[in-house]
C-alpha cells in the first residue's frame, strides 16, 4: 500500500506534513529536542519577538482553567538582535523550517523586523502577530481594527519576500472582516486563533490570580471557537489557513482540516503531552488511509461540501 | 507507581519506579500528569524527596491542596503515571564544611534528598524545620529525620513543639551561636539531639545553607544569610505549565553579578537559585 502523502502547500511554502507547533509554546525550538527530533515536524514556530528585549509580566503568569489555561507571559523575549545572533544559528541546526513570530507597538516595529529577518536561512515564513492580548499598547489593538491590521501587513510586505502569515485574534466580533483586511494588506497565509482574553479570581484572597490580572485562554476549551473561525474564514477568503486553538489529538486536527485548515499548529497540548505533535502526524496519516484518501490535502475544507 | 500512602495532615508519600531515578539529583522535580481527562489539564510539579538508584525508585511527598492533588490520591499501586523528569537544576552538594538545611512545612522533602546525598563523614549537617504545630511535624517526617540520624531542631508557630515561632529564629541563632543558640536548643525539648547546634569554630567560614519553603520564609532566610555572609541556595516555587522551559510561564527575577535584573525560568534554570541573586519583590 502506498503511504499517504502528508505534504501540504501554504501559498509558496511546501511542508513535509501539516503539523507545526504554535508560537510561545515551543520556546526557541530546543526545549522539546529531548523528546524527539524537531525535524519530524512540518515546521516550528518560535516565541514571538519584538525589536527590543522584553522582560514580560510579573508572576503568576499561568493559571489553569476548565480544560484550558490562561497565560500572561507578556511577550518576554530576547529582542531582535539577540534572536538573530544567538538563537537563529541554533535553530539552523534543527534542520526544520522555522516560522518567526513578530510583534510590535508600531508599524515601524513590524517593518523593521520584517526587513531584518534573512531570506536565505531556515526561516520559512514570518508570522505577523497582531493579536497578543498580553501587552498594553499595540498588540491586540492592531488585530481588532481592520484598517490597522491591513496597514501592518502592507508595512511588512514591503520589507520581505518571505511568505507572510497574519495571525488573527479571536477577540473580535467579526473575524471575516479582519481576514479580508489582512488579505488586502498582502498576507499570504492566515493563522487562527490566538488566545481569548480571560481572567480568574482566587476566592481565598479575593484577588485576580494572574500578576497581569488578565491573560489569554488556550487549550481544549477554545477548540470550538477556533474551528468556527477557521470555517468562516475559509468561506470568505482565498488564502490558505493554519488552524490552531485547543488541538491535542489527531481527531482535533482532522476537524480543523475539514473546516478548511491546510495545516495545524499544536500549542498548549505540548505542555501536557510533549509527543502530541507526532501522535497527530501519525493519526492524520491513519485517518486518510482508513478513509481512502491518498493525500492529506484532500480533506481540507470537506466540511463545506 | 509502587506506593501512594497517606501520612496524615493531608500529606501523601508516593513512590515511583522508572527511568527518572537513574539521573535524578537532589532539588530536581518531576512533572506529573494527575489524570487522563483534559480537566484538570496541566501537569503538577513535585520535588524529588528520595532517590534509590539501585532500585530505580524515586519518592515524592505531596500535600492535597486542590483538584489535581486530590485526584492523585486515587492512583493505586501498580497503575502507571505519566511523569516527565527529572527536571530542573538541583542543589549543590557540598563536599566539606557545615550544611544547614532550612525547611518550612513540606519544604522539608526536597531537602531530604540533599541530606541523603551529602557525605556526612565529611560534612556536618543540621536540619532546621518549621511547621504549624506538633501534629504536622509528627505526621510528616519527624520519624524520617530521626531514622536518618540527623541533628535537627524544630520550631512551631503555635509553640506545641520545639521553638515557639519561626524557623528563621533558629537559623539566626545557628548563624550566631555565641548569642542565642543555646537558648534555642533548650526550647526544643523533643527535638532530638537539638543541643548540638552548629558551633564548630574552624568550620565557620565553610557553612552553607539550603532552604525550601514558602516564599516569605525563603526571603527571610536569604536576608539572614546575607547578613552573616553565608552562601545560601533556595528552592523556588512558581505556577508551571510546560515544566521544561518552553512556555516562560514560571518566570522569576534574579540579579546578575553586574546587578541587572533578568528573568529566569524556575522549571529549567531553577528551581534552586542562589539566594543572594533572587529579586523577591518585583514591584519593590
Ligand atoms: C518546583 C516545584 C516543586 C514542588 N514540590 C512539591 C512537593 O514536593 N510537594 C507538594 O505537595 N507540592 C509541591 N509543589 C506544589 C504543587 O505543585 C502544588 O501544590 C500543586 O500543583 C497543586 O495542585 P492542585 O491541582 O492540587 O491545586 P490547584 O487546584 O491547581 O490549586 C489549589 C491551590 O494550590 C496552590 N498552587 C497551585 N499550583 C501551585 C504551584 N505550582 N506552586 C505552589 N502552589 C500552587 C494555589 O494556592 C492554588 O490556589 C511544588 C511546586 C513546584 C513549582
Ligand atoms: C504560554 C503561551 C505563550 C504564547 N505566546 C505567543 C506568542 O508569543 N505569539 C503568538 O502569536 N502567540 C502566542 N501564544 C498563542 C499560541 O501560539 C496559540 O495561538 C494559542 O495558544 C492557541 O492554541 P492552543 O490552544 O493549542 O494553545 C501563546 C500561547 C501560550 C499558551
Ligand atoms: S513552566 Fe514552562 S517555562 Fe517553566
PDB file of C-alpha atoms in Angstrom, chain A residues 24-27 31-32 35 47 55-69 73 76-77 202 204 209 218-220 248 268 270-274, chain B residues 31 33 37-44 65 67 82 84 215 238-253 261-265 268 282-283:
ATOM      1  CA  UNK A  24       5.058  30.682  22.630  1.00  0.00           C
ATOM      2  CA  UNK A  25       4.555  27.004  23.330  1.00  0.00           C
ATOM      3  CA  UNK A  26       7.766  25.651  21.798  1.00  0.00           C
ATOM      4  CA  UNK A  27      10.388  28.040  23.088  1.00  0.00           C
ATOM      5  CA  UNK A  31      13.274  22.519  24.633  1.00  0.00           C
ATOM      6  CA  UNK A  32      11.461  19.558  23.118  1.00  0.00           C
ATOM      7  CA  UNK A  35      11.694  14.122  23.487  1.00  0.00           C
ATOM      8  CA  UNK A  47       8.274  32.513  20.588  1.00  0.00           C
ATOM      9  CA  UNK A  55      11.056  41.215  30.383  1.00  0.00           C
ATOM     10  CA  UNK A  56       7.365  40.334  30.276  1.00  0.00           C
ATOM     11  CA  UNK A  57       4.824  40.409  33.079  1.00  0.00           C
ATOM     12  CA  UNK A  58       5.282  39.596  36.777  1.00  0.00           C
ATOM     13  CA  UNK A  59       4.325  36.190  38.240  1.00  0.00           C
ATOM     14  CA  UNK A  60       1.999  34.375  38.450  1.00  0.00           C
ATOM     15  CA  UNK A  61       1.849  34.164  34.689  1.00  0.00           C
ATOM     16  CA  UNK A  62      -0.149  30.992  34.195  1.00  0.00           C
ATOM     17  CA  UNK A  63      -3.249  29.591  35.793  1.00  0.00           C
ATOM     18  CA  UNK A  64      -5.363  26.619  34.960  1.00  0.00           C
ATOM     19  CA  UNK A  65      -8.973  26.861  33.791  1.00  0.00           C
ATOM     20  CA  UNK A  66     -11.533  24.178  32.950  1.00  0.00           C
ATOM     21  CA  UNK A  67      -9.843  22.252  30.109  1.00  0.00           C
ATOM     22  CA  UNK A  68      -7.538  25.137  29.444  1.00  0.00           C
ATOM     23  CA  UNK A  69      -5.119  27.667  30.815  1.00  0.00           C
ATOM     24  CA  UNK A  73       3.655  35.939  29.810  1.00  0.00           C
ATOM     25  CA  UNK A  76       9.027  38.042  27.212  1.00  0.00           C
ATOM     26  CA  UNK A  77      11.727  37.645  24.559  1.00  0.00           C
ATOM     27  CA  UNK A 202      -8.783  33.451  43.723  1.00  0.00           C
ATOM     28  CA  UNK A 204      -9.471  32.853  49.114  1.00  0.00           C
ATOM     29  CA  UNK A 209      -4.786  35.236  40.151  1.00  0.00           C
ATOM     30  CA  UNK A 218      -5.803  28.446  25.297  1.00  0.00           C
ATOM     31  CA  UNK A 219      -6.177  24.683  25.358  1.00  0.00           C
ATOM     32  CA  UNK A 220      -9.056  22.290  24.587  1.00  0.00           C
ATOM     33  CA  UNK A 248      -4.358  17.968  21.318  1.00  0.00           C
ATOM     34  CA  UNK A 268      -0.893  24.093  24.907  1.00  0.00           C
ATOM     35  CA  UNK A 270       2.770  20.306  24.096  1.00  0.00           C
ATOM     36  CA  UNK A 271       2.814  21.163  27.795  1.00  0.00           C
ATOM     37  CA  UNK A 272       0.657  18.183  28.701  1.00  0.00           C
ATOM     38  CA  UNK A 273       1.936  15.639  26.211  1.00  0.00           C
ATOM     39  CA  UNK A 274       5.233  16.543  24.565  1.00  0.00           C
TER      40      UNK A 274
ATOM     41  CA  UNK B  31       6.179  16.895  36.312  1.00  0.00           C
ATOM     42  CA  UNK B  33       0.079  14.094  34.875  1.00  0.00           C
ATOM     43  CA  UNK B  37      -9.009  13.853  31.051  1.00  0.00           C
ATOM     44  CA  UNK B  38      -8.492  17.455  29.913  1.00  0.00           C
ATOM     45  CA  UNK B  39      -9.731  18.867  33.213  1.00  0.00           C
ATOM     46  CA  UNK B  40      -7.525  19.342  35.159  1.00  0.00           C
ATOM     47  CA  UNK B  41      -5.341  19.885  32.141  1.00  0.00           C
ATOM     48  CA  UNK B  42      -1.819  20.686  33.225  1.00  0.00           C
ATOM     49  CA  UNK B  43       0.794  18.531  34.875  1.00  0.00           C
ATOM     50  CA  UNK B  44       1.745  19.176  38.506  1.00  0.00           C
ATOM     51  CA  UNK B  65      -4.331  21.425  48.157  1.00  0.00           C
ATOM     52  CA  UNK B  67      -8.195  19.261  42.454  1.00  0.00           C
ATOM     53  CA  UNK B  82       2.902   9.804  33.063  1.00  0.00           C
ATOM     54  CA  UNK B  84       8.371  13.976  32.949  1.00  0.00           C
ATOM     55  CA  UNK B 215       8.419  32.458  49.665  1.00  0.00           C
ATOM     56  CA  UNK B 238       6.054  29.080  40.730  1.00  0.00           C
ATOM     57  CA  UNK B 239       2.983  28.053  38.818  1.00  0.00           C
ATOM     58  CA  UNK B 240       4.066  25.997  35.849  1.00  0.00           C
ATOM     59  CA  UNK B 241       2.643  24.920  32.545  1.00  0.00           C
ATOM     60  CA  UNK B 242       5.257  23.058  30.473  1.00  0.00           C
ATOM     61  CA  UNK B 243       7.799  22.383  33.232  1.00  0.00           C
ATOM     62  CA  UNK B 244      10.634  22.157  30.685  1.00  0.00           C
ATOM     63  CA  UNK B 245      11.462  25.733  29.781  1.00  0.00           C
ATOM     64  CA  UNK B 246       9.298  26.291  26.723  1.00  0.00           C
ATOM     65  CA  UNK B 247       6.371  28.434  27.871  1.00  0.00           C
ATOM     66  CA  UNK B 248       8.008  31.063  30.108  1.00  0.00           C
ATOM     67  CA  UNK B 249       5.089  30.650  32.491  1.00  0.00           C
ATOM     68  CA  UNK B 250       7.205  30.110  35.604  1.00  0.00           C
ATOM     69  CA  UNK B 251       9.408  33.183  35.414  1.00  0.00           C
ATOM     70  CA  UNK B 252      11.145  34.698  38.405  1.00  0.00           C
ATOM     71  CA  UNK B 253      13.529  37.625  38.618  1.00  0.00           C
ATOM     72  CA  UNK B 261      17.635  42.097  36.952  1.00  0.00           C
ATOM     73  CA  UNK B 262      16.957  39.294  34.472  1.00  0.00           C
ATOM     74  CA  UNK B 263      14.240  36.699  34.073  1.00  0.00           C
ATOM     75  CA  UNK B 264      14.916  33.077  34.814  1.00  0.00           C
ATOM     76  CA  UNK B 265      12.659  30.055  34.430  1.00  0.00           C
ATOM     77  CA  UNK B 268      14.652  24.980  33.803  1.00  0.00           C
ATOM     78  CA  UNK B 282       9.332  42.686  41.736  1.00  0.00           C
ATOM     79  CA  UNK B 283       7.395  45.845  42.468  1.00  0.00           C
TER      80      UNK B 283
END
